[in-house]
Amino acid sequence: MTDGVEPILLSQEGAIARVTLNRPSRRNALDPAAWQLLRETFEKLAADSTVRVVVLTGAEGSFCAGSDLGGPKDDHPLERMRRLNNAAIAVHEFPKPLIARVDGPAVGAGANLALASDFVVASPAARFGEIFARRGLSVDFGGSWLLPRLVGLQQAKRLLMLADVIDAEEARELGLVTWLKPAAELDEFVTELAGRLAALPPVAVAQSKALLNQGADQTLRQALDNEARAQAVNLATEDVPIAYRAFLDKVAEPQYTGRWAVR
C-alpha cells in the first residue's frame, strides 16, 4: 500500500479479471512498490486458470502517468529500473488476451503500458505521450522495442524525440489505438470484447498471441516451425473436437475448456 491506498486493484467476474491502476492523486503514476505489485498481479493472473481475459484500466479519469518521479529515492536507479523492467516483462509476456481501457492520459511508461496490451480501446478523452525527453530521460517500459513495430521507425522517432502528446484520433490513425469509442459506450464495448475473447479456446488464443509476438524477430522458417509445434499442442486439447462438432452441428456458442485431452 502506498499513499494510504491500494495502488493496484484486482477484481474478477467470471473468466474476466480487471486490473485498475489506483493512485488517482498522482494520475495513477506508479512508484517502485506499485510497479512491483503490478508485476506480481500479472504473474498471479497468468497462473490462474479461471482467468481467460484481463482488462487493464486506470482510476478516476486517468490511465497512467508513468513512473512517479516524486517520493523517496533511497535505492540505486538501476534497482528501480529492474523493478520497472520486471513489470514490463510480466505485461509484455502475459499469455492471455489483455485489453487496455484508456479514458484519459497515458504518458511515459504509462503509454507503453497501454501499448503493451493486445487491444487498446480508448475514449476521445484519451491522450498518449512518450514524454521522456521532457524529463531529460530516454524511453523505457519496452517502448524502444514496441513503438517501431507499431508505427514504423520514423514515426517512433517523432513520438520519442519531440515528446508530443497526441489525441485519441491521431493515435488511432497511427495504429496505437485499436478502437475509439464514445465515453458513454466505452465500458459496454470493453465488456463485450472481453466476453468474446473469454469464449474462445484459451489454449489456441494463447498460442496465436505468442506466435505473433515472437514472429517479428524470426525468419519464415522459424515461424513455420513454431506454428507446427503450436498446432500439435492445440490438437491435444479437448477444444479441437468441440470446435469441429460445433461447426458441423451449427452450434452458435460452443463451450471451450482448454483442457488437455491426451492421457
PDB file of N, CA and C in Angstrom, residues 145-249:
ATOM      1  N   TRP A 145      11.483  -1.018 -28.207  1.00  0.00           N
ATOM      2  CA  TRP A 145      11.216  -2.258 -28.933  1.00  0.00           C
ATOM      3  C   TRP A 145       9.829  -2.226 -29.565  1.00  0.00           C
ATOM      4  N   LEU A 146       8.860  -1.676 -28.845  1.00  0.00           N
ATOM      5  CA  LEU A 146       7.468  -1.773 -29.247  1.00  0.00           C
ATOM      6  C   LEU A 146       7.070  -0.749 -30.302  1.00  0.00           C
ATOM      7  N   LEU A 147       7.451   0.507 -30.114  1.00  0.00           N
ATOM      8  CA  LEU A 147       6.951   1.575 -30.982  1.00  0.00           C
ATOM      9  C   LEU A 147       7.299   1.384 -32.455  1.00  0.00           C
ATOM     10  N   PRO A 148       8.542   1.050 -32.822  1.00  0.00           N
ATOM     11  CA  PRO A 148       8.825   0.848 -34.248  1.00  0.00           C
ATOM     12  C   PRO A 148       7.983  -0.256 -34.873  1.00  0.00           C
ATOM     13  N   ARG A 149       7.614  -1.259 -34.079  1.00  0.00           N
ATOM     14  CA  ARG A 149       6.782  -2.342 -34.584  1.00  0.00           C
ATOM     15  C   ARG A 149       5.340  -1.899 -34.800  1.00  0.00           C
ATOM     16  N   LEU A 150       4.909  -0.920 -34.034  1.00  0.00           N
ATOM     17  CA  LEU A 150       3.529  -0.452 -34.141  1.00  0.00           C
ATOM     18  C   LEU A 150       3.358   0.641 -35.195  1.00  0.00           C
ATOM     19  N   VAL A 151       4.307   1.589 -35.248  1.00  0.00           N
ATOM     20  CA  VAL A 151       4.103   2.773 -36.090  1.00  0.00           C
ATOM     21  C   VAL A 151       5.206   2.976 -37.123  1.00  0.00           C
ATOM     22  N   GLY A 152       6.232   2.132 -37.118  1.00  0.00           N
ATOM     23  CA  GLY A 152       7.361   2.332 -38.015  1.00  0.00           C
ATOM     24  C   GLY A 152       8.437   3.191 -37.355  1.00  0.00           C
ATOM     25  N   LEU A 153       9.644   3.112 -37.906  1.00  0.00           N
ATOM     26  CA  LEU A 153      10.788   3.751 -37.266  1.00  0.00           C
ATOM     27  C   LEU A 153      10.683   5.271 -37.245  1.00  0.00           C
ATOM     28  N   GLN A 154      10.298   5.894 -38.346  1.00  0.00           N
ATOM     29  CA  GLN A 154      10.269   7.351 -38.386  1.00  0.00           C
ATOM     30  C   GLN A 154       9.217   7.932 -37.445  1.00  0.00           C
ATOM     31  N   GLN A 155       8.027   7.344 -37.430  1.00  0.00           N
ATOM     32  CA  GLN A 155       7.005   7.841 -36.511  1.00  0.00           C
ATOM     33  C   GLN A 155       7.409   7.592 -35.055  1.00  0.00           C
ATOM     34  N   ALA A 156       8.069   6.469 -34.797  1.00  0.00           N
ATOM     35  CA  ALA A 156       8.555   6.209 -33.439  1.00  0.00           C
ATOM     36  C   ALA A 156       9.557   7.272 -33.005  1.00  0.00           C
ATOM     37  N   LYS A 157      10.450   7.661 -33.925  1.00  0.00           N
ATOM     38  CA  LYS A 157      11.403   8.719 -33.611  1.00  0.00           C
ATOM     39  C   LYS A 157      10.694  10.045 -33.366  1.00  0.00           C
ATOM     40  N   ARG A 158       9.686  10.320 -34.173  1.00  0.00           N
ATOM     41  CA  ARG A 158       8.939  11.562 -33.980  1.00  0.00           C
ATOM     42  C   ARG A 158       8.285  11.604 -32.598  1.00  0.00           C
ATOM     43  N   LEU A 159       7.616  10.511 -32.233  1.00  0.00           N
ATOM     44  CA  LEU A 159       6.927  10.481 -30.951  1.00  0.00           C
ATOM     45  C   LEU A 159       7.898  10.598 -29.781  1.00  0.00           C
ATOM     46  N   LEU A 160       9.052   9.938 -29.902  1.00  0.00           N
ATOM     47  CA  LEU A 160      10.005   9.926 -28.791  1.00  0.00           C
ATOM     48  C   LEU A 160      10.850  11.190 -28.719  1.00  0.00           C
ATOM     49  N   MET A 161      11.352  11.652 -29.855  1.00  0.00           N
ATOM     50  CA  MET A 161      12.265  12.795 -29.826  1.00  0.00           C
ATOM     51  C   MET A 161      11.544  14.112 -29.546  1.00  0.00           C
ATOM     52  N   LEU A 162      10.363  14.286 -30.138  1.00  0.00           N
ATOM     53  CA  LEU A 162       9.620  15.527 -29.929  1.00  0.00           C
ATOM     54  C   LEU A 162       8.751  15.484 -28.677  1.00  0.00           C
ATOM     55  N   ALA A 163       8.482  14.276 -28.185  1.00  0.00           N
ATOM     56  CA  ALA A 163       7.717  14.099 -26.943  1.00  0.00           C
ATOM     57  C   ALA A 163       6.338  14.752 -27.019  1.00  0.00           C
ATOM     58  N   ASP A 164       5.730  14.732 -28.208  1.00  0.00           N
ATOM     59  CA  ASP A 164       4.392  15.293 -28.355  1.00  0.00           C
ATOM     60  C   ASP A 164       3.369  14.406 -27.646  1.00  0.00           C
ATOM     61  N   VAL A 165       2.342  15.038 -27.109  1.00  0.00           N
ATOM     62  CA  VAL A 165       1.180  14.316 -26.601  1.00  0.00           C
ATOM     63  C   VAL A 165       0.113  14.365 -27.691  1.00  0.00           C
ATOM     64  N   ILE A 166      -0.342  13.208 -28.138  1.00  0.00           N
ATOM     65  CA  ILE A 166      -1.296  13.147 -29.243  1.00  0.00           C
ATOM     66  C   ILE A 166      -2.661  12.721 -28.724  1.00  0.00           C
ATOM     67  N   ASP A 167      -3.698  13.139 -29.451  1.00  0.00           N
ATOM     68  CA  ASP A 167      -5.049  12.794 -29.023  1.00  0.00           C
ATOM     69  C   ASP A 167      -5.424  11.400 -29.501  1.00  0.00           C
ATOM     70  N   ALA A 168      -6.599  10.959 -29.073  1.00  0.00           N
ATOM     71  CA  ALA A 168      -7.018   9.587 -29.348  1.00  0.00           C
ATOM     72  C   ALA A 168      -7.210   9.339 -30.840  1.00  0.00           C
ATOM     73  N   GLU A 169      -7.700  10.334 -31.578  1.00  0.00           N
ATOM     74  CA  GLU A 169      -7.929  10.155 -33.006  1.00  0.00           C
ATOM     75  C   GLU A 169      -6.608   9.975 -33.750  1.00  0.00           C
ATOM     76  N   GLU A 170      -5.616  10.791 -33.437  1.00  0.00           N
ATOM     77  CA  GLU A 170      -4.314  10.612 -34.093  1.00  0.00           C
ATOM     78  C   GLU A 170      -3.688   9.286 -33.694  1.00  0.00           C
ATOM     79  N   ALA A 171      -3.845   8.908 -32.439  1.00  0.00           N
ATOM     80  CA  ALA A 171      -3.315   7.621 -32.001  1.00  0.00           C
ATOM     81  C   ALA A 171      -3.968   6.475 -32.763  1.00  0.00           C
ATOM     82  N   ARG A 172      -5.256   6.590 -33.032  1.00  0.00           N
ATOM     83  CA  ARG A 172      -5.936   5.556 -33.817  1.00  0.00           C
ATOM     84  C   ARG A 172      -5.401   5.529 -35.246  1.00  0.00           C
ATOM     85  N   GLU A 173      -5.203   6.708 -35.837  1.00  0.00           N
ATOM     86  CA  GLU A 173      -4.685   6.768 -37.205  1.00  0.00           C
ATOM     87  C   GLU A 173      -3.288   6.167 -37.307  1.00  0.00           C
ATOM     88  N   LEU A 174      -2.488   6.306 -36.262  1.00  0.00           N
ATOM     89  CA  LEU A 174      -1.128   5.751 -36.253  1.00  0.00           C
ATOM     90  C   LEU A 174      -1.112   4.251 -35.975  1.00  0.00           C
ATOM     91  N   GLY A 175      -2.220   3.713 -35.494  1.00  0.00           N
ATOM     92  CA  GLY A 175      -2.262   2.298 -35.158  1.00  0.00           C
ATOM     93  C   GLY A 175      -1.976   2.001 -33.707  1.00  0.00           C
ATOM     94  N   LEU A 176      -1.972   3.029 -32.858  1.00  0.00           N
ATOM     95  CA  LEU A 176      -1.743   2.823 -31.429  1.00  0.00           C
ATOM     96  C   LEU A 176      -3.030   2.464 -30.698  1.00  0.00           C
ATOM     97  N   VAL A 177      -4.156   2.845 -31.249  1.00  0.00           N
ATOM     98  CA  VAL A 177      -5.468   2.554 -30.668  1.00  0.00           C
ATOM     99  C   VAL A 177      -6.209   1.613 -31.602  1.00  0.00           C
ATOM    100  N   THR A 178      -6.750   0.531 -31.036  1.00  0.00           N
ATOM    101  CA  THR A 178      -7.475  -0.449 -31.842  1.00  0.00           C
ATOM    102  C   THR A 178      -8.890   0.024 -32.150  1.00  0.00           C
ATOM    103  N   TRP A 179      -9.578   0.532 -31.123  1.00  0.00           N
ATOM    104  CA  TRP A 179     -10.937   1.052 -31.279  1.00  0.00           C
ATOM    105  C   TRP A 179     -11.058   2.366 -30.513  1.00  0.00           C
ATOM    106  N   LEU A 180     -11.704   3.322 -31.123  1.00  0.00           N
ATOM    107  CA  LEU A 180     -12.020   4.597 -30.484  1.00  0.00           C
ATOM    108  C   LEU A 180     -13.526   4.660 -30.308  1.00  0.00           C
ATOM    109  N   LYS A 181     -13.972   4.772 -29.063  1.00  0.00           N
ATOM    110  CA  LYS A 181     -15.398   4.719 -28.758  1.00  0.00           C
ATOM    111  C   LYS A 181     -15.812   5.922 -27.907  1.00  0.00           C
ATOM    112  N   PRO A 182     -17.032   6.417 -28.104  1.00  0.00           N
ATOM    113  CA  PRO A 182     -17.523   7.478 -27.227  1.00  0.00           C
ATOM    114  C   PRO A 182     -17.477   7.042 -25.768  1.00  0.00           C
ATOM    115  N   ALA A 183     -17.255   7.997 -24.878  1.00  0.00           N
ATOM    116  CA  ALA A 183     -17.117   7.667 -23.456  1.00  0.00           C
ATOM    117  C   ALA A 183     -18.310   6.879 -22.935  1.00  0.00           C
ATOM    118  N   ALA A 184     -19.504   7.226 -23.394  1.00  0.00           N
ATOM    119  CA  ALA A 184     -20.710   6.553 -22.915  1.00  0.00           C
ATOM    120  C   ALA A 184     -20.784   5.099 -23.361  1.00  0.00           C
ATOM    121  N   GLU A 185     -20.038   4.732 -24.407  1.00  0.00           N
ATOM    122  CA  GLU A 185     -20.076   3.368 -24.935  1.00  0.00           C
ATOM    123  C   GLU A 185     -18.838   2.553 -24.565  1.00  0.00           C
ATOM    124  N   LEU A 186     -17.887   3.187 -23.886  1.00  0.00           N
ATOM    125  CA  LEU A 186     -16.586   2.558 -23.663  1.00  0.00           C
ATOM    126  C   LEU A 186     -16.710   1.278 -22.849  1.00  0.00           C
ATOM    127  N   ASP A 187     -17.376   1.352 -21.694  1.00  0.00           N
ATOM    128  CA  ASP A 187     -17.445   0.184 -20.820  1.00  0.00           C
ATOM    129  C   ASP A 187     -18.227  -0.953 -21.461  1.00  0.00           C
ATOM    130  N   GLU A 188     -19.329  -0.632 -22.118  1.00  0.00           N
ATOM    131  CA  GLU A 188     -20.119  -1.672 -22.769  1.00  0.00           C
ATOM    132  C   GLU A 188     -19.309  -2.377 -23.850  1.00  0.00           C
ATOM    133  N   PHE A 189     -18.545  -1.601 -24.635  1.00  0.00           N
ATOM    134  CA  PHE A 189     -17.747  -2.204 -25.700  1.00  0.00           C
ATOM    135  C   PHE A 189     -16.646  -3.086 -25.113  1.00  0.00           C
ATOM    136  N   VAL A 190     -15.954  -2.592 -24.079  1.00  0.00           N
ATOM    137  CA  VAL A 190     -14.876  -3.381 -23.467  1.00  0.00           C
ATOM    138  C   VAL A 190     -15.421  -4.666 -22.870  1.00  0.00           C
ATOM    139  N   THR A 191     -16.559  -4.586 -22.210  1.00  0.00           N
ATOM    140  CA  THR A 191     -17.166  -5.777 -21.619  1.00  0.00           C
ATOM    141  C   THR A 191     -17.537  -6.795 -22.690  1.00  0.00           C
ATOM    142  N   GLU A 192     -18.117  -6.323 -23.793  1.00  0.00           N
ATOM    143  CA  GLU A 192     -18.479  -7.226 -24.880  1.00  0.00           C
ATOM    144  C   GLU A 192     -17.240  -7.854 -25.516  1.00  0.00           C
ATOM    145  N   LEU A 193     -16.211  -7.044 -25.738  1.00  0.00           N
ATOM    146  CA  LEU A 193     -14.967  -7.565 -26.318  1.00  0.00           C
ATOM    147  C   LEU A 193     -14.338  -8.607 -25.408  1.00  0.00           C
ATOM    148  N   ALA A 194     -14.272  -8.311 -24.119  1.00  0.00           N
ATOM    149  CA  ALA A 194     -13.698  -9.271 -23.171  1.00  0.00           C
ATOM    150  C   ALA A 194     -14.491 -10.562 -23.162  1.00  0.00           C
ATOM    151  N   GLY A 195     -15.823 -10.458 -23.250  1.00  0.00           N
ATOM    152  CA  GLY A 195     -16.649 -11.656 -23.283  1.00  0.00           C
ATOM    153  C   GLY A 195     -16.409 -12.493 -24.529  1.00  0.00           C
ATOM    154  N   ARG A 196     -16.252 -11.824 -25.661  1.00  0.00           N
ATOM    155  CA  ARG A 196     -15.961 -12.554 -26.899  1.00  0.00           C
ATOM    156  C   ARG A 196     -14.640 -13.306 -26.791  1.00  0.00           C
ATOM    157  N   LEU A 197     -13.638 -12.653 -26.242  1.00  0.00           N
ATOM    158  CA  LEU A 197     -12.327 -13.289 -26.103  1.00  0.00           C
ATOM    159  C   LEU A 197     -12.364 -14.441 -25.102  1.00  0.00           C
ATOM    160  N   ALA A 198     -13.108 -14.250 -24.015  1.00  0.00           N
ATOM    161  CA  ALA A 198     -13.189 -15.292 -22.990  1.00  0.00           C
ATOM    162  C   ALA A 198     -13.885 -16.540 -23.501  1.00  0.00           C
ATOM    163  N   ALA A 199     -14.746 -16.394 -24.516  1.00  0.00           N
ATOM    164  CA  ALA A 199     -15.493 -17.529 -25.053  1.00  0.00           C
ATOM    165  C   ALA A 199     -14.688 -18.359 -26.045  1.00  0.00           C
ATOM    166  N   LEU A 200     -13.516 -17.883 -26.449  1.00  0.00           N
ATOM    167  CA  LEU A 200     -12.706 -18.589 -27.438  1.00  0.00           C
ATOM    168  C   LEU A 200     -11.871 -19.684 -26.772  1.00  0.00           C
ATOM    169  N   PRO A 201     -11.354 -20.635 -27.562  1.00  0.00           N
ATOM    170  CA  PRO A 201     -10.490 -21.688 -26.994  1.00  0.00           C
ATOM    171  C   PRO A 201      -9.234 -21.065 -26.377  1.00  0.00           C
ATOM    172  N   PRO A 202      -9.044 -21.172 -25.075  1.00  0.00           N
ATOM    173  CA  PRO A 202      -7.972 -20.419 -24.420  1.00  0.00           C
ATOM    174  C   PRO A 202      -6.568 -20.820 -24.844  1.00  0.00           C
ATOM    175  N   VAL A 203      -6.352 -22.108 -25.062  1.00  0.00           N
ATOM    176  CA  VAL A 203      -5.009 -22.551 -25.452  1.00  0.00           C
ATOM    177  C   VAL A 203      -4.673 -22.044 -26.847  1.00  0.00           C
ATOM    178  N   ALA A 204      -5.605 -22.172 -27.778  1.00  0.00           N
ATOM    179  CA  ALA A 204      -5.359 -21.723 -29.147  1.00  0.00           C
ATOM    180  C   ALA A 204      -5.123 -20.217 -29.203  1.00  0.00           C
ATOM    181  N   VAL A 205      -5.898 -19.449 -28.438  1.00  0.00           N
ATOM    182  CA  VAL A 205      -5.720 -17.995 -28.416  1.00  0.00           C
ATOM    183  C   VAL A 205      -4.351 -17.635 -27.849  1.00  0.00           C
ATOM    184  N   ALA A 206      -3.966 -18.286 -26.763  1.00  0.00           N
ATOM    185  CA  ALA A 206      -2.658 -18.016 -26.174  1.00  0.00           C
ATOM    186  C   ALA A 206      -1.530 -18.360 -27.139  1.00  0.00           C
ATOM    187  N   GLN A 207      -1.693 -19.459 -27.868  1.00  0.00           N
ATOM    188  CA  GLN A 207      -0.674 -19.864 -28.839  1.00  0.00           C
ATOM    189  C   GLN A 207      -0.546 -18.828 -29.952  1.00  0.00           C
ATOM    190  N   SER A 208      -1.675 -18.364 -30.483  1.00  0.00           N
ATOM    191  CA  SER A 208      -1.628 -17.373 -31.560  1.00  0.00           C
ATOM    192  C   SER A 208      -0.989 -16.072 -31.076  1.00  0.00           C
ATOM    193  N   LYS A 209      -1.337 -15.652 -29.862  1.00  0.00           N
ATOM    194  CA  LYS A 209      -0.731 -14.436 -29.314  1.00  0.00           C
ATOM    195  C   LYS A 209       0.785 -14.576 -29.238  1.00  0.00           C
ATOM    196  N   ALA A 210       1.257 -15.696 -28.720  1.00  0.00           N
ATOM    197  CA  ALA A 210       2.697 -15.904 -28.593  1.00  0.00           C
ATOM    198  C   ALA A 210       3.373 -15.960 -29.962  1.00  0.00           C
ATOM    199  N   LEU A 211       2.740 -16.629 -30.916  1.00  0.00           N
ATOM    200  CA  LEU A 211       3.327 -16.728 -32.252  1.00  0.00           C
ATOM    201  C   LEU A 211       3.464 -15.358 -32.902  1.00  0.00           C
ATOM    202  N   LEU A 212       2.449 -14.512 -32.753  1.00  0.00           N
ATOM    203  CA  LEU A 212       2.526 -13.163 -33.327  1.00  0.00           C
ATOM    204  C   LEU A 212       3.605 -12.334 -32.643  1.00  0.00           C
ATOM    205  N   ASN A 213       3.682 -12.421 -31.322  1.00  0.00           N
ATOM    206  CA  ASN A 213       4.684 -11.628 -30.597  1.00  0.00           C
ATOM    207  C   ASN A 213       6.106 -12.058 -30.951  1.00  0.00           C
ATOM    208  N   GLN A 214       6.283 -13.346 -31.165  1.00  0.00           N
ATOM    209  CA  GLN A 214       7.625 -13.853 -31.474  1.00  0.00           C
ATOM    210  C   GLN A 214       7.978 -13.719 -32.947  1.00  0.00           C
ATOM    211  N   GLY A 215       6.954 -13.665 -33.819  1.00  0.00           N
ATOM    212  CA  GLY A 215       7.193 -13.744 -35.249  1.00  0.00           C
ATOM    213  C   GLY A 215       7.997 -12.598 -35.823  1.00  0.00           C
ATOM    214  N   ALA A 216       7.890 -11.407 -35.216  1.00  0.00           N
ATOM    215  CA  ALA A 216       8.599 -10.246 -35.760  1.00  0.00           C
ATOM    216  C   ALA A 216      10.113 -10.412 -35.707  1.00  0.00           C
ATOM    217  N   ASP A 217      10.590 -11.276 -34.833  1.00  0.00           N
ATOM    218  CA  ASP A 217      12.038 -11.453 -34.674  1.00  0.00           C
ATOM    219  C   ASP A 217      12.531 -12.754 -35.282  1.00  0.00           C
ATOM    220  N   GLN A 218      11.718 -13.395 -36.139  1.00  0.00           N
ATOM    221  CA  GLN A 218      12.077 -14.698 -36.657  1.00  0.00           C
ATOM    222  C   GLN A 218      12.060 -14.719 -38.179  1.00  0.00           C
ATOM    223  N   THR A 219      12.740 -15.703 -38.719  1.00  0.00           N
ATOM    224  CA  THR A 219      12.633 -15.960 -40.148  1.00  0.00           C
ATOM    225  C   THR A 219      11.319 -16.689 -40.423  1.00  0.00           C
ATOM    226  N   LEU A 220      10.942 -16.772 -41.687  1.00  0.00           N
ATOM    227  CA  LEU A 220       9.733 -17.502 -42.053  1.00  0.00           C
ATOM    228  C   LEU A 220       9.831 -18.959 -41.619  1.00  0.00           C
ATOM    229  N   ARG A 221      10.985 -19.580 -41.823  1.00  0.00           N
ATOM    230  CA  ARG A 221      11.129 -20.995 -41.448  1.00  0.00           C
ATOM    231  C   ARG A 221      10.968 -21.188 -39.945  1.00  0.00           C
ATOM    232  N   GLN A 222      11.526 -20.286 -39.161  1.00  0.00           N
ATOM    233  CA  GLN A 222      11.370 -20.386 -37.712  1.00  0.00           C
ATOM    234  C   GLN A 222       9.908 -20.219 -37.305  1.00  0.00           C
ATOM    235  N   ALA A 223       9.225 -19.270 -37.948  1.00  0.00           N
ATOM    236  CA  ALA A 223       7.820 -19.053 -37.641  1.00  0.00           C
ATOM    237  C   ALA A 223       6.984 -20.276 -37.993  1.00  0.00           C
ATOM    238  N   LEU A 224       7.272 -20.880 -39.148  1.00  0.00           N
ATOM    239  CA  LEU A 224       6.528 -22.070 -39.553  1.00  0.00           C
ATOM    240  C   LEU A 224       6.763 -23.233 -38.589  1.00  0.00           C
ATOM    241  N   ASP A 225       8.005 -23.417 -38.145  1.00  0.00           N
ATOM    242  CA  ASP A 225       8.299 -24.480 -37.172  1.00  0.00           C
ATOM    243  C   ASP A 225       7.529 -24.244 -35.875  1.00  0.00           C
ATOM    244  N   ASN A 226       7.489 -23.004 -35.424  1.00  0.00           N
ATOM    245  CA  ASN A 226       6.757 -22.692 -34.191  1.00  0.00           C
ATOM    246  C   ASN A 226       5.261 -22.907 -34.375  1.00  0.00           C
ATOM    247  N   GLU A 227       4.741 -22.559 -35.544  1.00  0.00           N
ATOM    248  CA  GLU A 227       3.320 -22.789 -35.815  1.00  0.00           C
ATOM    249  C   GLU A 227       2.985 -24.276 -35.778  1.00  0.00           C
ATOM    250  N   ALA A 228       3.890 -25.091 -36.313  1.00  0.00           N
ATOM    251  CA  ALA A 228       3.653 -26.540 -36.314  1.00  0.00           C
ATOM    252  C   ALA A 228       3.610 -27.084 -34.892  1.00  0.00           C
ATOM    253  N   ARG A 229       4.539 -26.630 -34.046  1.00  0.00           N
ATOM    254  CA  ARG A 229       4.546 -27.095 -32.658  1.00  0.00           C
ATOM    255  C   ARG A 229       3.286 -26.622 -31.923  1.00  0.00           C
ATOM    256  N   ALA A 230       2.856 -25.401 -32.210  1.00  0.00           N
ATOM    257  CA  ALA A 230       1.654 -24.885 -31.559  1.00  0.00           C
ATOM    258  C   ALA A 230       0.422 -25.684 -31.953  1.00  0.00           C
ATOM    259  N   GLN A 231       0.325 -26.044 -33.226  1.00  0.00           N
ATOM    260  CA  GLN A 231      -0.835 -26.823 -33.664  1.00  0.00           C
ATOM    261  C   GLN A 231      -0.854 -28.203 -33.007  1.00  0.00           C
ATOM    262  N   ALA A 232       0.322 -28.784 -32.799  1.00  0.00           N
ATOM    263  CA  ALA A 232       0.376 -30.082 -32.126  1.00  0.00           C
ATOM    264  C   ALA A 232      -0.179 -29.967 -30.702  1.00  0.00           C
ATOM    265  N   VAL A 233       0.126 -28.862 -30.038  1.00  0.00           N
ATOM    266  CA  VAL A 233      -0.416 -28.628 -28.695  1.00  0.00           C
ATOM    267  C   VAL A 233      -1.935 -28.446 -28.767  1.00  0.00           C
ATOM    268  N   ASN A 234      -2.400 -27.656 -29.735  1.00  0.00           N
ATOM    269  CA  ASN A 234      -3.841 -27.435 -29.864  1.00  0.00           C
ATOM    270  C   ASN A 234      -4.594 -28.741 -30.096  1.00  0.00           C
ATOM    271  N   LEU A 235      -4.037 -29.598 -30.948  1.00  0.00           N
ATOM    272  CA  LEU A 235      -4.706 -30.848 -31.303  1.00  0.00           C
ATOM    273  C   LEU A 235      -4.786 -31.818 -30.133  1.00  0.00           C
ATOM    274  N   ALA A 236      -4.028 -31.559 -29.092  1.00  0.00           N
ATOM    275  CA  ALA A 236      -4.060 -32.411 -27.910  1.00  0.00           C
ATOM    276  C   ALA A 236      -5.001 -31.885 -26.834  1.00  0.00           C
ATOM    277  N   THR A 237      -5.793 -30.849 -27.159  1.00  0.00           N
ATOM    278  CA  THR A 237      -6.777 -30.337 -26.207  1.00  0.00           C
ATOM    279  C   THR A 237      -8.170 -30.829 -26.573  1.00  0.00           C
ATOM    280  N   GLU A 238      -9.098 -30.660 -25.626  1.00  0.00           N
ATOM    281  CA  GLU A 238     -10.496 -31.018 -25.881  1.00  0.00           C
ATOM    282  C   GLU A 238     -11.164 -30.045 -26.856  1.00  0.00           C
ATOM    283  N   ASP A 239     -10.565 -28.876 -27.047  1.00  0.00           N
ATOM    284  CA  ASP A 239     -11.244 -27.816 -27.782  1.00  0.00           C
ATOM    285  C   ASP A 239     -11.357 -28.075 -29.281  1.00  0.00           C
ATOM    286  N   VAL A 240     -10.401 -28.799 -29.865  1.00  0.00           N
ATOM    287  CA  VAL A 240     -10.463 -29.047 -31.310  1.00  0.00           C
ATOM    288  C   VAL A 240     -11.683 -29.900 -31.670  1.00  0.00           C
ATOM    289  N   PRO A 241     -11.918 -31.048 -31.025  1.00  0.00           N
ATOM    290  CA  PRO A 241     -13.145 -31.792 -31.349  1.00  0.00           C
ATOM    291  C   PRO A 241     -14.416 -31.018 -30.995  1.00  0.00           C
ATOM    292  N   ILE A 242     -14.374 -30.210 -29.935  1.00  0.00           N
ATOM    293  CA  ILE A 242     -15.535 -29.381 -29.598  1.00  0.00           C
ATOM    294  C   ILE A 242     -15.811 -28.407 -30.745  1.00  0.00           C
ATOM    295  N   ALA A 243     -14.748 -27.781 -31.263  1.00  0.00           N
ATOM    296  CA  ALA A 243     -14.916 -26.829 -32.365  1.00  0.00           C
ATOM    297  C   ALA A 243     -15.432 -27.517 -33.625  1.00  0.00           C
ATOM    298  N   TYR A 244     -14.908 -28.711 -33.925  1.00  0.00           N
ATOM    299  CA  TYR A 244     -15.370 -29.440 -35.113  1.00  0.00           C
ATOM    300  C   TYR A 244     -16.853 -29.782 -34.998  1.00  0.00           C
ATOM    301  N   ARG A 245     -17.247 -30.285 -33.814  1.00  0.00           N
ATOM    302  CA  ARG A 245     -18.658 -30.652 -33.628  1.00  0.00           C
ATOM    303  C   ARG A 245     -19.550 -29.411 -33.711  1.00  0.00           C
ATOM    304  N   ALA A 246     -19.068 -28.310 -33.153  1.00  0.00           N
ATOM    305  CA  ALA A 246     -19.855 -27.076 -33.201  1.00  0.00           C
ATOM    306  C   ALA A 246     -20.036 -26.599 -34.637  1.00  0.00           C
ATOM    307  N   PHE A 247     -18.990 -26.752 -35.447  1.00  0.00           N
ATOM    308  CA  PHE A 247     -19.079 -26.347 -36.850  1.00  0.00           C
ATOM    309  C   PHE A 247     -20.081 -27.222 -37.606  1.00  0.00           C
ATOM    310  N   LEU A 248     -19.994 -28.534 -37.398  1.00  0.00           N
ATOM    311  CA  LEU A 248     -20.868 -29.456 -38.116  1.00  0.00           C
ATOM    312  C   LEU A 248     -22.319 -29.327 -37.655  1.00  0.00           C
ATOM    313  N   ASP A 249     -22.493 -29.109 -36.345  1.00  0.00           N
ATOM    314  CA  ASP A 249     -23.855 -29.053 -35.789  1.00  0.00           C
ATOM    315  C   ASP A 249     -24.403 -27.630 -35.741  1.00  0.00           C
TER     316      ASP A 249
END
